[in-house]
Structures are given as C-alpha cells and as structure tokens.
PDB file of C-alpha atoms in Angstrom:
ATOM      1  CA  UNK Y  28      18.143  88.960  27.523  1.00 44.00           C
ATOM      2  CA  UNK Y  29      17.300  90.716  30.999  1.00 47.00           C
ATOM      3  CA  UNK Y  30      19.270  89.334  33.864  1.00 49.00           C
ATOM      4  CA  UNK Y  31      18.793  90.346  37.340  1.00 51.00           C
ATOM      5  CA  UNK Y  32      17.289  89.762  40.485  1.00 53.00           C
ATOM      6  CA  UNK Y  33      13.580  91.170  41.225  1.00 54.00           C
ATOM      7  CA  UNK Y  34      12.715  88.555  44.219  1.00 57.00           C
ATOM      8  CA  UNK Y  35      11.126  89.671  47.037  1.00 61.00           C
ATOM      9  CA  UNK Y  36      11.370  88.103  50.844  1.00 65.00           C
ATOM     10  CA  UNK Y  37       9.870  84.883  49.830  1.00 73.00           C
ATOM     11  CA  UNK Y  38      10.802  81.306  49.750  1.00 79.00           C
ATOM     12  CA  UNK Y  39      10.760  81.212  45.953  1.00 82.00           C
ATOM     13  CA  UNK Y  40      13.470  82.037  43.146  1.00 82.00           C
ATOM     14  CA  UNK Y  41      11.924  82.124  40.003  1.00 80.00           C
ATOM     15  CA  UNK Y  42      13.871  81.258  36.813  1.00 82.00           C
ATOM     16  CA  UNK Y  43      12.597  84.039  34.350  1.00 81.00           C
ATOM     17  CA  UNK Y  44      13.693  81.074  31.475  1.00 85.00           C
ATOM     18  CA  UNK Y  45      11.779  78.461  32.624  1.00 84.00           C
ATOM     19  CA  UNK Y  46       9.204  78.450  35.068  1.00 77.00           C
ATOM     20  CA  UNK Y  47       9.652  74.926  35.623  1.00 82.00           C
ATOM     21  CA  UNK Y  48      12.905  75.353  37.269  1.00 85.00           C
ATOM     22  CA  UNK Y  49      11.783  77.724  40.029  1.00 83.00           C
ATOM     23  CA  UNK Y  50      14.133  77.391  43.334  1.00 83.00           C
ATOM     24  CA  UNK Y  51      11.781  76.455  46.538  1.00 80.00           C
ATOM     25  CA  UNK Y  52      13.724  77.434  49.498  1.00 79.00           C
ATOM     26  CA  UNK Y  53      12.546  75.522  52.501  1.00 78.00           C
ATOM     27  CA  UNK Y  54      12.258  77.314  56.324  1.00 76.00           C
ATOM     28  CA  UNK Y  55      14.547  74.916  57.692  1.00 72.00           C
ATOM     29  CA  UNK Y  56      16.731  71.954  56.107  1.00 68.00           C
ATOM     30  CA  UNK Y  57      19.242  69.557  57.593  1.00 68.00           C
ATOM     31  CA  UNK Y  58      20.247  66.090  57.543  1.00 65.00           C
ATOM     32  CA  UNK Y  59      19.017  64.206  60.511  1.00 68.00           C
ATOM     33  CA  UNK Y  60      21.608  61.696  61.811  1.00 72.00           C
ATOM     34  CA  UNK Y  61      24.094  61.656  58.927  1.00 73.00           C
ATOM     35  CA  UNK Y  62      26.738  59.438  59.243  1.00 76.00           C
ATOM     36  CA  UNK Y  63      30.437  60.863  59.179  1.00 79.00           C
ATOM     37  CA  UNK Y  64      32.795  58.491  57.611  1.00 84.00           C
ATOM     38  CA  UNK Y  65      30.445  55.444  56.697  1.00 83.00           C
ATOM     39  CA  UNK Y  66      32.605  52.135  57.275  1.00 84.00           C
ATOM     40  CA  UNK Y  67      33.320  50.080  53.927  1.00 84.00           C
ATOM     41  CA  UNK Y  68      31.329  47.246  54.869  1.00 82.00           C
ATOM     42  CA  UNK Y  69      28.566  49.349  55.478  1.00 82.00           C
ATOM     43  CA  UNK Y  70      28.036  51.025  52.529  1.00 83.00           C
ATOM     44  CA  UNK Y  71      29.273  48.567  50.237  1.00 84.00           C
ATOM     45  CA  UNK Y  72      26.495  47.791  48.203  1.00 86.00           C
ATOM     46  CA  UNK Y  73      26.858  44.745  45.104  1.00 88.00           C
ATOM     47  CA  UNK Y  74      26.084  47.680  41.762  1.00 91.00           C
ATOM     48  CA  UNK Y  75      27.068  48.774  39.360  1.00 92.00           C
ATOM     49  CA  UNK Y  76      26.609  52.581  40.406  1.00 88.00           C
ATOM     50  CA  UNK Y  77      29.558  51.273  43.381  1.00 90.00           C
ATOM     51  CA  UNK Y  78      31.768  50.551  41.500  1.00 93.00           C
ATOM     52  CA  UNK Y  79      31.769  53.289  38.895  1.00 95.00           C
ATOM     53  CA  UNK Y  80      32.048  54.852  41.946  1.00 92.00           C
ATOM     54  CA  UNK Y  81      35.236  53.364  43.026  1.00 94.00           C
ATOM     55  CA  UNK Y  82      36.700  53.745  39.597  1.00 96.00           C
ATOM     56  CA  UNK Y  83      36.057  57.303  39.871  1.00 96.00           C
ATOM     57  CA  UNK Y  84      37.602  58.339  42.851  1.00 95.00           C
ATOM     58  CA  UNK Y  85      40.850  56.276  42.031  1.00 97.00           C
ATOM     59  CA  UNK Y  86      40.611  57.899  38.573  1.00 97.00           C
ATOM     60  CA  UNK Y  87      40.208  61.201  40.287  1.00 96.00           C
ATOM     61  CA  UNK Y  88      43.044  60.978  42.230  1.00 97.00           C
ATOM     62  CA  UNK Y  89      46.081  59.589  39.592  1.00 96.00           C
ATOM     63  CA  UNK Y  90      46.673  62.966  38.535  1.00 96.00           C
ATOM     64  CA  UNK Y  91      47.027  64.334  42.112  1.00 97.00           C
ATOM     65  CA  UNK Y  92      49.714  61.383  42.785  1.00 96.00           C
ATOM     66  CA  UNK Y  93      51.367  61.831  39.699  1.00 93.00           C
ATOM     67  CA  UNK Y  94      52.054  66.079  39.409  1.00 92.00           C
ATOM     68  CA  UNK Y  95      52.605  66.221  43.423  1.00 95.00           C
ATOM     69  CA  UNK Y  96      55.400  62.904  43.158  1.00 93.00           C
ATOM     70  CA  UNK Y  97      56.416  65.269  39.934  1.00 89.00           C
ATOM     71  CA  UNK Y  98      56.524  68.171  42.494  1.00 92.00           C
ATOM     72  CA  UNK Y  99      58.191  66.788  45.333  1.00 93.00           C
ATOM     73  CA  UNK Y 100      60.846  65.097  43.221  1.00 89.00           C
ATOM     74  CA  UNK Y 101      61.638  67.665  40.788  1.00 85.00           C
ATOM     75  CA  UNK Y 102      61.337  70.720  42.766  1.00 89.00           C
ATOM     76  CA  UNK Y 103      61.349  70.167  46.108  1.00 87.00           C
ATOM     77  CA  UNK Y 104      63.379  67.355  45.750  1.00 87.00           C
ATOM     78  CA  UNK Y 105      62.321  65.498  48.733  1.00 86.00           C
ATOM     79  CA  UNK Y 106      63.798  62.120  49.668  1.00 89.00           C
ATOM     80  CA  UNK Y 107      60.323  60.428  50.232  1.00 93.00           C
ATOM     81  CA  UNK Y 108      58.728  61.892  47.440  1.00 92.00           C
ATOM     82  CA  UNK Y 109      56.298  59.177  46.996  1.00 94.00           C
ATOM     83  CA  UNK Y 110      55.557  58.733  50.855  1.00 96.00           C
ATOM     84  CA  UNK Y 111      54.748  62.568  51.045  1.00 96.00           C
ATOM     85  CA  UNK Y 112      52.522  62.106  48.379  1.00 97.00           C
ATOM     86  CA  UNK Y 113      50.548  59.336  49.569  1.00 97.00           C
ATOM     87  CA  UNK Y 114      50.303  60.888  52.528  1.00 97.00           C
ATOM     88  CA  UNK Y 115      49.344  64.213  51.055  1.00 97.00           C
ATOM     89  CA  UNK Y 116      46.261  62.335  48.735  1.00 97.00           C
ATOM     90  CA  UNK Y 117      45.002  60.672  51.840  1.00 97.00           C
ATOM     91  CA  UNK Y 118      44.901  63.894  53.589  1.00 97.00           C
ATOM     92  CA  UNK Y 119      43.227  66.260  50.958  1.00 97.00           C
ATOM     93  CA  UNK Y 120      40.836  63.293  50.796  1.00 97.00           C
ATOM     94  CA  UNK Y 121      39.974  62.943  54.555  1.00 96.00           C
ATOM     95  CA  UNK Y 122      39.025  66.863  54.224  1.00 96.00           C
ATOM     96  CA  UNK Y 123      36.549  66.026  51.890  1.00 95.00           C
ATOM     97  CA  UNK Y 124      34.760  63.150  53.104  1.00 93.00           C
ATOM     98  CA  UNK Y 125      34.351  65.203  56.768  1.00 91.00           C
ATOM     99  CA  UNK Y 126      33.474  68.258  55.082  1.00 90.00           C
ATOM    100  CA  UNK Y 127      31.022  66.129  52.536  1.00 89.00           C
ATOM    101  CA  UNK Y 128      29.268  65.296  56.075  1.00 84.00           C
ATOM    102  CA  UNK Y 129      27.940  68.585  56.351  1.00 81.00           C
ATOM    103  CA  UNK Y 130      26.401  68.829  52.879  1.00 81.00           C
ATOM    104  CA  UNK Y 131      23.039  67.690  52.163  1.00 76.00           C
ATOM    105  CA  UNK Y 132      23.352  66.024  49.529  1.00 78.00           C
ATOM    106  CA  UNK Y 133      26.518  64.307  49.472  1.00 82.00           C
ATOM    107  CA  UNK Y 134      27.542  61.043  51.558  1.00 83.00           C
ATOM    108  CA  UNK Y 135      31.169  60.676  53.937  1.00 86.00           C
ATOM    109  CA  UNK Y 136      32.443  57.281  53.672  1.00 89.00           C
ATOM    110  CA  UNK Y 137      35.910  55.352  54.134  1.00 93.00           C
ATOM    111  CA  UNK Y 138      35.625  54.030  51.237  1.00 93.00           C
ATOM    112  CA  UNK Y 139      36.181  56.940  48.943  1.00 94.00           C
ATOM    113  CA  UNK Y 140      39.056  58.094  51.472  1.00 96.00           C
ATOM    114  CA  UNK Y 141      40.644  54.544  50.602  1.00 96.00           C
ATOM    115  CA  UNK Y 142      39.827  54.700  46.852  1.00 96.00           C
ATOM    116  CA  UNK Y 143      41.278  57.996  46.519  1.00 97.00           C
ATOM    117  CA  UNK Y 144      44.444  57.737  48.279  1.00 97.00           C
ATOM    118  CA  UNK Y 145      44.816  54.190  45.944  1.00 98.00           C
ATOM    119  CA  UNK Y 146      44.258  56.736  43.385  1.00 98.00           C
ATOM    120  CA  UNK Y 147      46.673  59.026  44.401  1.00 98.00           C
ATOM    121  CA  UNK Y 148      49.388  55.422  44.991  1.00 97.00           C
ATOM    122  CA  UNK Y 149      48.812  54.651  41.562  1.00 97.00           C
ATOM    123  CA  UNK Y 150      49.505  58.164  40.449  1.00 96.00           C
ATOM    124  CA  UNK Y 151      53.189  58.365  42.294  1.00 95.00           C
ATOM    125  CA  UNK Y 152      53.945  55.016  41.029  1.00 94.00           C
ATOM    126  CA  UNK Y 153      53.240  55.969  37.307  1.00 93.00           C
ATOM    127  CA  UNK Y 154      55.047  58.658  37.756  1.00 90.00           C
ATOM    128  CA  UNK Y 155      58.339  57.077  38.528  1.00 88.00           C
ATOM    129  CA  UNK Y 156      57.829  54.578  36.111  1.00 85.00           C
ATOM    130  CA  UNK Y 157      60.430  55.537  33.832  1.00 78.00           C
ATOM    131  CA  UNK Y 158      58.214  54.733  30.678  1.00 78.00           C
ATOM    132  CA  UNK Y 159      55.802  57.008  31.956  1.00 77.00           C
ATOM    133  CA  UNK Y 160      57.706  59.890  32.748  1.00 73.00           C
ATOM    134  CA  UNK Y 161      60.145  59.388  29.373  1.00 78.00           C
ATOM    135  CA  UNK Y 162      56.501  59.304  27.554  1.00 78.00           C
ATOM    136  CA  UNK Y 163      55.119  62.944  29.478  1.00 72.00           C
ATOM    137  CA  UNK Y 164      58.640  64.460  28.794  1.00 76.00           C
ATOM    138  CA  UNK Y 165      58.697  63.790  24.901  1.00 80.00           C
ATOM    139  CA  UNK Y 166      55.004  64.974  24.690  1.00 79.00           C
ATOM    140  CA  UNK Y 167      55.578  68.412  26.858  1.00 73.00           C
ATOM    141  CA  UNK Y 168      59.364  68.819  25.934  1.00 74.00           C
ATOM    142  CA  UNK Y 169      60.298  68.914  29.041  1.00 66.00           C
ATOM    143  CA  UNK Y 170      64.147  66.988  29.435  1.00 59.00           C
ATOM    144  CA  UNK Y 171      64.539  67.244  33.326  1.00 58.00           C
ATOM    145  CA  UNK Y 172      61.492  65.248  34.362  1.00 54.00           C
ATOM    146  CA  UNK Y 173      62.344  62.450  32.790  1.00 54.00           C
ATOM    147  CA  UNK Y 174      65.655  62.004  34.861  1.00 55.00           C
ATOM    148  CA  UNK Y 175      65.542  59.030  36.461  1.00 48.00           C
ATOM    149  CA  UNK Y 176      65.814  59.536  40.377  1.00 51.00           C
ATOM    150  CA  UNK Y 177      65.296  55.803  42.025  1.00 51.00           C
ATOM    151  CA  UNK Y 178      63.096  54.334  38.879  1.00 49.00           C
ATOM    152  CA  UNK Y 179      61.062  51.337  40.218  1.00 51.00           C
ATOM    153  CA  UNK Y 180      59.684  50.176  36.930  1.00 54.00           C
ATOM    154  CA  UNK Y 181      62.522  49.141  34.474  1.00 50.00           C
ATOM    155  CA  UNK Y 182      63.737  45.984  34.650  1.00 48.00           C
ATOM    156  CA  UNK Y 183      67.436  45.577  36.515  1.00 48.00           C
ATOM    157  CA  UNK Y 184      70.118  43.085  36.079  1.00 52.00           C
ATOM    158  CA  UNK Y 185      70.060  40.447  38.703  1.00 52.00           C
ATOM    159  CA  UNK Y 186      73.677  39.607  40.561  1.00 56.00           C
ATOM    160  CA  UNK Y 187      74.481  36.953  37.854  1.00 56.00           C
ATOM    161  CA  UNK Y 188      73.981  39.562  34.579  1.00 54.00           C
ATOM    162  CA  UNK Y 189      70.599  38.499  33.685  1.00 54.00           C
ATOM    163  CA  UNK Y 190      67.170  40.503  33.597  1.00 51.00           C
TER     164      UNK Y 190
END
C-alpha cells in the first residue's frame, strides 16, 4: 500500500482509499459569535442526547477524582486531599471548556464544567470509601492504599455503642 503525500497548493486532500472522503479545505473558517461558557439554563435542552451528555462528563471525570484523592493521600499525603482534588477536577475542566471555545466544532458550557467537577466529587468520595479502596487493593495487590486515613463511608458507633 503506497502512503505519502503528492498534493499540490490546492484546497483539496485527496484520500488515495476512497475518493469519497476527500478533505475540502476552505479559504477562511471561523465561528462567528461563539459563546464562551454557555450558562446551564441556556443550553439545557429536555433530550436524551443532554443527558447522555451529563452522564458522560461525570463518568469522565470519577477516575480523575479517584487516582488524584489516591495521589494526594498516599503520596503526597496532603491534609485536604479531597478538597485539592475537587479543586484540581474543576480546574483541568475550566481549561477545557475555554479552550473548547476556540474549536469549531465543539461547544463551552457551565454545564460540563459542573458535571465534571461532580464527576471528579464522586471520584474522591469513592475513593475513601473504605469498601472501595479495600476492593482496588485486593484486585491490584496493593496493601498500603487501602489504609484507612479519615474513612467517611463505614458505619461508626454512635456515643451510646450502637451503629
């Protein structure tokens, strides 16, 4: 199979595959007035398409929560593990949704920044869920991370002895 490049200057890549699939390159493209950091109510929209959406960027963001509250816990041991975290989700997903603003095809919304640092909550709370982190330990072997530092999910005795 022959792979190279034998374009010239003009606005057309073709795909020696499939003709079909040719690349058009325009002069000039840009997004007139796009919107940086939609509000929620705006573009909220009653579909199913939203909220796969959602689902996705909380989804997206569990395992960020989860390996940086591992991270900041285990080996940087920081007091505020889960704050840092939380914080750090929200940030890494503000620099996406500005940066998405500047791509053609993709929107920027406060919505996703919201859904993704929920994602990223969710992920620092599993992970000091003692269940959780007793469960990831047995399956990778691991004995330290499943040292309980401050669990909030197991039940504790109550002043009077009972659960």
């Amino acid at each position: 199979m022959k792979a190279g490049c034998n374009e010239g200057l003009g606005a057309v890549v073709h795909d020696q595959m499939n003709p079909a699939n040719d690349l058009h390159i325009p002069d000039r493209y840009f997004v007139l007035d796009a919107p940086l950091l939609e509000l929620p109510w705006d573009e909220f929209e009653f579909s199913w398409s939203y909220c796969k959406d959602v689902l996705i960027n909380i989804g997206g963001f569990v395992p960020l929560g989860f390996f940086f509250c591992a991270y900041f816990s285990q080996v940087r041991r920081l007091d505020r593990s889960v704050l840092a975290t939380i914080v750090l989700g929200a940030v890494v997903s503000c620099a996406i949704e500005v940066l998405q603003a500047f791509l053609p095809t993709r929107n920027s919304g406060m919505t996703d920044i919201v859904t993704n640092t929920l994602g990223t909550t969710l992920g620092a709370m599993l992970y000091r869920c003692q269940l959780i982190r007793g469960l990831f330990a047995t399956v990778l072997g691991f004995t330290k991370f499943a040292e309980p530092s401050g669990d909030h999910c197991e039940k504790r005795p109550s002043s009077n002895g009972t659960l």
